[in-house]
Amino acid sequence: MKKNGILNKELNDVIASMGHTDRIIISDVGFPIPDDVRRVDLALTDEVPDTETVLKLIEQEFIAEEIYVAEDVIVNNKPLYESIQSIFEGVNINGIPHEDILTKEAHKAKAVVRTGSYNPWGNIVLQSGVDVKKFFSRPGVVTPDYYKDKM
């Protein structure tokens, strides 16, 4: 039996399968998940689990390189935006049209993780990164400028 962290088998499988630049969407309860995209349904009832709980657990086991949220979140749902900033401290958060998350991003995602959250524009795209220190710590390997701040 797994000792701690994420206990959900499907979510563990998705995280373990992520490669550099792969994307996963953490969605609210109403997200239209395409039939051809893997669904990890965590929703039990209203707000269980909520978006922030799921994001906090994923952050402990996942390297996020970039995050994409609906532009509406930045302007109209500051509590969610500030929560994402706090959980993924130092990770660049990009605002994109909500419609792009529902369509283009949904089809690019390796999986959609459905929460029980009723959070306006509460669909967060996490782009997988790499462990920069492990890749660039060998003697003689030059760290590219765009990764130097992560060393």
CSV table of C-alpha atoms in Angstrom, one decimal:
chain,number,residue,atom,x,y,z
A,1,MET,CA,0.0,0.0,0.0
A,2,LYS,CA,1.3,3.5,-0.9
A,3,LYS,CA,2.3,5.4,2.2
A,4,ASN,CA,1.3,9.0,1.4
A,5,GLY,CA,0.7,11.5,-1.4
A,6,ILE,CA,-1.8,10.9,-4.1
A,7,LEU,CA,-3.5,7.6,-3.5
A,8,ASN,CA,-5.7,7.6,-6.7
A,9,LYS,CA,-4.3,4.9,-9.0
A,10,GLU,CA,-5.4,6.6,-12.3
A,11,LEU,CA,-4.0,10.0,-11.2
A,12,ASN,CA,-0.7,8.4,-10.2
A,13,ASP,CA,-0.6,6.6,-13.6
A,14,VAL,CA,-1.1,9.9,-15.5
A,15,ILE,CA,1.5,11.8,-13.5
A,16,ALA,CA,4.0,9.0,-14.0
A,17,SER,CA,3.4,9.0,-17.7
A,18,MET,CA,4.0,12.7,-18.3
A,19,GLY,CA,6.9,13.8,-20.4
A,20,HIS,CA,8.4,17.2,-21.1
A,21,THR,CA,5.7,19.6,-22.5
A,22,ASP,CA,2.8,17.1,-22.0
A,23,ARG,CA,-0.3,18.7,-20.6
A,24,ILE,CA,-2.9,17.8,-18.0
A,25,ILE,CA,-6.0,19.7,-17.2
A,26,ILE,CA,-7.4,20.0,-13.7
A,27,SER,CA,-11.1,20.8,-14.4
A,28,ASP,CA,-14.2,22.0,-12.6
A,29,VAL,CA,-17.2,19.8,-12.4
A,30,GLY,CA,-18.7,21.0,-15.7
A,31,PHE,CA,-15.8,20.7,-18.1
A,32,PRO,CA,-16.7,19.0,-21.4
A,33,ILE,CA,-14.1,16.2,-21.5
A,34,PRO,CA,-13.6,14.9,-25.0
A,35,ASP,CA,-14.4,11.2,-25.5
A,36,ASP,CA,-10.9,10.5,-26.8
A,37,VAL,CA,-9.1,12.1,-23.8
A,38,ARG,CA,-8.3,10.1,-20.7
A,39,ARG,CA,-10.7,11.1,-17.8
A,40,VAL,CA,-9.6,10.9,-14.2
A,41,ASP,CA,-12.9,11.6,-12.4
A,42,LEU,CA,-12.2,12.5,-8.7
A,43,ALA,CA,-15.6,14.3,-8.3
A,44,LEU,CA,-17.6,12.9,-5.4
A,45,THR,CA,-20.0,15.7,-4.5
A,46,ASP,CA,-20.2,19.5,-4.5
A,47,GLU,CA,-16.7,20.9,-3.9
A,48,VAL,CA,-15.3,17.4,-3.0
A,49,PRO,CA,-12.5,17.5,-3.9
A,50,ASP,CA,-12.0,21.2,-4.6
A,51,THR,CA,-9.6,22.5,-7.1
A,52,GLU,CA,-7.0,23.8,-4.6
A,53,THR,CA,-6.8,20.5,-2.8
A,54,VAL,CA,-6.1,18.6,-6.1
A,55,LEU,CA,-3.6,21.2,-7.3
A,56,LYS,CA,-1.7,21.1,-4.0
A,57,LEU,CA,-1.4,17.3,-4.2
A,58,ILE,CA,-0.3,17.3,-7.8
A,59,GLU,CA,2.3,20.1,-7.2
A,60,GLN,CA,4.1,17.7,-4.7
A,61,GLU,CA,4.6,15.1,-7.4
A,62,PHE,CA,4.7,17.0,-10.7
A,63,ILE,CA,7.1,19.5,-12.3
A,64,ALA,CA,5.0,22.3,-13.9
A,65,GLU,CA,6.9,24.3,-16.4
A,66,GLU,CA,4.0,26.5,-17.6
A,67,ILE,CA,0.4,27.0,-16.5
A,68,TYR,CA,-2.5,28.2,-18.6
A,69,VAL,CA,-5.7,29.6,-17.3
A,70,ALA,CA,-8.6,31.4,-18.9
A,71,GLU,CA,-8.0,35.1,-19.2
A,72,ASP,CA,-11.3,35.5,-17.2
A,73,VAL,CA,-9.6,33.9,-14.1
A,74,ILE,CA,-7.0,36.7,-14.0
A,75,VAL,CA,-9.7,39.4,-14.1
A,76,ASN,CA,-12.8,37.8,-12.7
A,77,ASN,CA,-11.7,35.1,-10.3
A,78,LYS,CA,-8.8,36.5,-8.4
A,79,PRO,CA,-9.1,34.1,-5.4
A,80,LEU,CA,-8.4,31.1,-7.8
A,81,TYR,CA,-5.6,33.0,-9.6
A,82,GLU,CA,-3.9,33.9,-6.4
A,83,SER,CA,-4.3,30.3,-5.1
A,84,ILE,CA,-2.6,28.9,-8.3
A,85,GLN,CA,0.2,31.5,-7.9
A,86,SER,CA,0.7,30.4,-4.3
A,87,ILE,CA,0.6,26.7,-5.0
A,88,PHE,CA,2.9,26.8,-8.1
A,89,GLU,CA,5.2,29.6,-6.8
A,90,GLY,CA,7.7,30.8,-9.5
A,91,VAL,CA,5.9,29.0,-12.4
A,92,ASN,CA,4.7,31.3,-15.2
A,93,ILE,CA,0.9,31.5,-15.5
A,94,ASN,CA,-0.4,32.5,-18.9
A,95,GLY,CA,-3.9,33.7,-19.7
A,96,ILE,CA,-5.6,32.3,-22.8
A,97,PRO,CA,-9.1,32.5,-24.1
A,98,HIS,CA,-11.5,30.2,-22.2
A,99,GLU,CA,-12.8,28.8,-25.4
A,100,ASP,CA,-9.3,27.6,-26.2
A,101,ILE,CA,-9.1,25.6,-23.0
A,102,LEU,CA,-12.5,24.0,-23.7
A,103,THR,CA,-11.5,23.1,-27.3
A,104,LYS,CA,-7.8,23.1,-28.4
A,105,GLU,CA,-6.3,22.5,-25.0
A,106,ALA,CA,-8.8,19.7,-24.1
A,107,HIS,CA,-7.8,17.8,-27.2
A,108,LYS,CA,-4.0,18.3,-26.5
A,109,ALA,CA,-4.2,17.1,-22.9
A,110,LYS,CA,-2.9,13.7,-21.9
A,111,ALA,CA,-5.7,13.6,-19.4
A,112,VAL,CA,-8.4,15.7,-17.7
A,113,VAL,CA,-8.7,15.4,-14.0
A,114,ARG,CA,-12.3,16.3,-13.0
A,115,THR,CA,-12.8,17.8,-9.5
A,116,GLY,CA,-16.1,18.5,-7.7
A,117,SER,CA,-15.4,22.2,-7.9
A,118,TYR,CA,-17.8,24.9,-8.9
A,119,ASN,CA,-15.2,27.5,-9.6
A,120,PRO,CA,-15.9,30.0,-12.4
A,121,TRP,CA,-13.4,29.4,-15.3
A,122,GLY,CA,-11.8,26.8,-13.0
A,123,ASN,CA,-9.9,24.8,-15.6
A,124,ILE,CA,-6.2,24.8,-15.2
A,125,VAL,CA,-3.8,23.5,-17.8
A,126,LEU,CA,-0.5,22.3,-16.4
A,127,GLN,CA,2.4,21.8,-18.8
A,128,SER,CA,5.0,19.3,-17.7
A,129,GLY,CA,8.6,20.4,-17.2
A,130,VAL,CA,11.8,18.6,-16.4
A,131,ASP,CA,14.0,18.4,-13.3
A,132,VAL,CA,16.6,20.9,-14.5
A,133,LYS,CA,19.1,20.1,-11.8
A,134,LYS,CA,19.2,16.4,-12.7
A,135,PHE,CA,19.6,17.1,-16.4
A,136,PHE,CA,22.3,19.8,-16.2
A,137,SER,CA,24.4,18.9,-13.1
A,138,ARG,CA,26.9,16.6,-14.8
A,139,PRO,CA,30.4,18.0,-15.2
A,140,GLY,CA,30.9,19.7,-18.6
A,141,VAL,CA,27.2,20.1,-19.4
A,142,VAL,CA,26.3,23.7,-20.2
A,143,THR,CA,23.0,24.9,-18.7
A,144,PRO,CA,21.0,26.9,-21.2
A,145,ASP,CA,20.3,30.5,-20.2
A,146,TYR,CA,16.5,29.8,-20.0
A,147,TYR,CA,17.1,27.2,-17.3
A,148,LYS,CA,19.8,29.0,-15.2
A,149,ASP,CA,17.3,30.4,-12.7
A,150,LYS,CA,16.2,26.9,-11.9
A,151,MET,CA,19.6,25.5,-11.0
